[in-house]
Coordinates of C-alpha atoms in Angstrom, one line a residue:
X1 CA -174.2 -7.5 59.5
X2 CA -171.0 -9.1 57.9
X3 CA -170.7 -9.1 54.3
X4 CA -168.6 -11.8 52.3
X5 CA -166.8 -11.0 48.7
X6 CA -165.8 -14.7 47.0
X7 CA -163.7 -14.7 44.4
X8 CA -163.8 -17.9 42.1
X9 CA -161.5 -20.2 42.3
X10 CA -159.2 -20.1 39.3
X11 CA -156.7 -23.5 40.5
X12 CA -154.1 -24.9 43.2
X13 CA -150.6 -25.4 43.9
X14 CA -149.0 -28.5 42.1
X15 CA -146.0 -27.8 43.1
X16 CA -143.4 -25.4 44.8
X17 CA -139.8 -24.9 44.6
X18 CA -139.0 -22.0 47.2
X19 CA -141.1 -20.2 49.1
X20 CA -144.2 -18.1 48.0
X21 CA -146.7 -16.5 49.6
X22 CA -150.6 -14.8 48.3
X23 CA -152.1 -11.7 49.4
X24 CA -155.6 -12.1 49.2
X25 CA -158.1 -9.3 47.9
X26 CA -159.0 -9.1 51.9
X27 CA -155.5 -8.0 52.3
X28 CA -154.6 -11.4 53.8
X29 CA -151.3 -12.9 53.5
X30 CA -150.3 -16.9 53.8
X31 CA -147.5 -19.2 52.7
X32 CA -148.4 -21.2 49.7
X33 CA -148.1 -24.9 49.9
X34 CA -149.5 -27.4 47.5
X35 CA -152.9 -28.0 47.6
X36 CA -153.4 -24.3 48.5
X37 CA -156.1 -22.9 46.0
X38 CA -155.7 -19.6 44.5
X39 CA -158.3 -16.8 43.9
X40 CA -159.0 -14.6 40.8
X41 CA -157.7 -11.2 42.8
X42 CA -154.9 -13.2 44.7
X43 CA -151.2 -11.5 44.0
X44 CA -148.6 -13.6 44.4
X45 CA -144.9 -13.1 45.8
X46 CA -142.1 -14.7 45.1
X47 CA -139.5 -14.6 48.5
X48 CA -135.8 -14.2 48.1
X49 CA -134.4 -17.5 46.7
X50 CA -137.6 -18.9 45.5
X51 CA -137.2 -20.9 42.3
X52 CA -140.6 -22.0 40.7
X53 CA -144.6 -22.2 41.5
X54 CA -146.5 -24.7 39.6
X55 CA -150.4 -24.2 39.5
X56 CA -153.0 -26.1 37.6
X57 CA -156.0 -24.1 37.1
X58 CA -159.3 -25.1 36.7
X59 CA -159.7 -25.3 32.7
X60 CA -156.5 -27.8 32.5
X61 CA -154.3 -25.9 31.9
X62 CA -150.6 -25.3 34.3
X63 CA -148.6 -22.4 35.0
X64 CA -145.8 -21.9 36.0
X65 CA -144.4 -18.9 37.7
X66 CA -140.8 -18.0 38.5
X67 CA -137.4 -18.7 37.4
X68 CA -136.8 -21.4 34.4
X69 CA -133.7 -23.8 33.6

């Protein structure tokens, strides 16, 4: 019997400068590209070089994560 944990959806990529990638609650890691949706219990990484990660999250509202200016 498999068992399935789903985290809501808290918004997507709008828009990447670099290159990031999410480790999902599972453990499970992928590049982020826009479009990708994130997860309350995703962590997010930042790779060597990467500049900025734009998400719009469900309310609205956007964030942005990484380096500014």
């Amino acid at each position: 019997e498999e068992e399935w944990i789903m985290s809501k959806a808290i918004g997507e990529v709008a828009r990447i400068e670099g290159e990031f990638i999410v480790k999902s609650g599972d453990g499970t890691l992928k590049i982020l590209a826009p479009g990708t949706l994130l997860f309350e219990d995703d962590v997010i990484q930042g790779r060597s070089g990467s500049q900025e990660l734009e998400i719009q999250l469900v309310n609205g509202d956007t964030k942005i994560i990484g380096k500014r200016g």
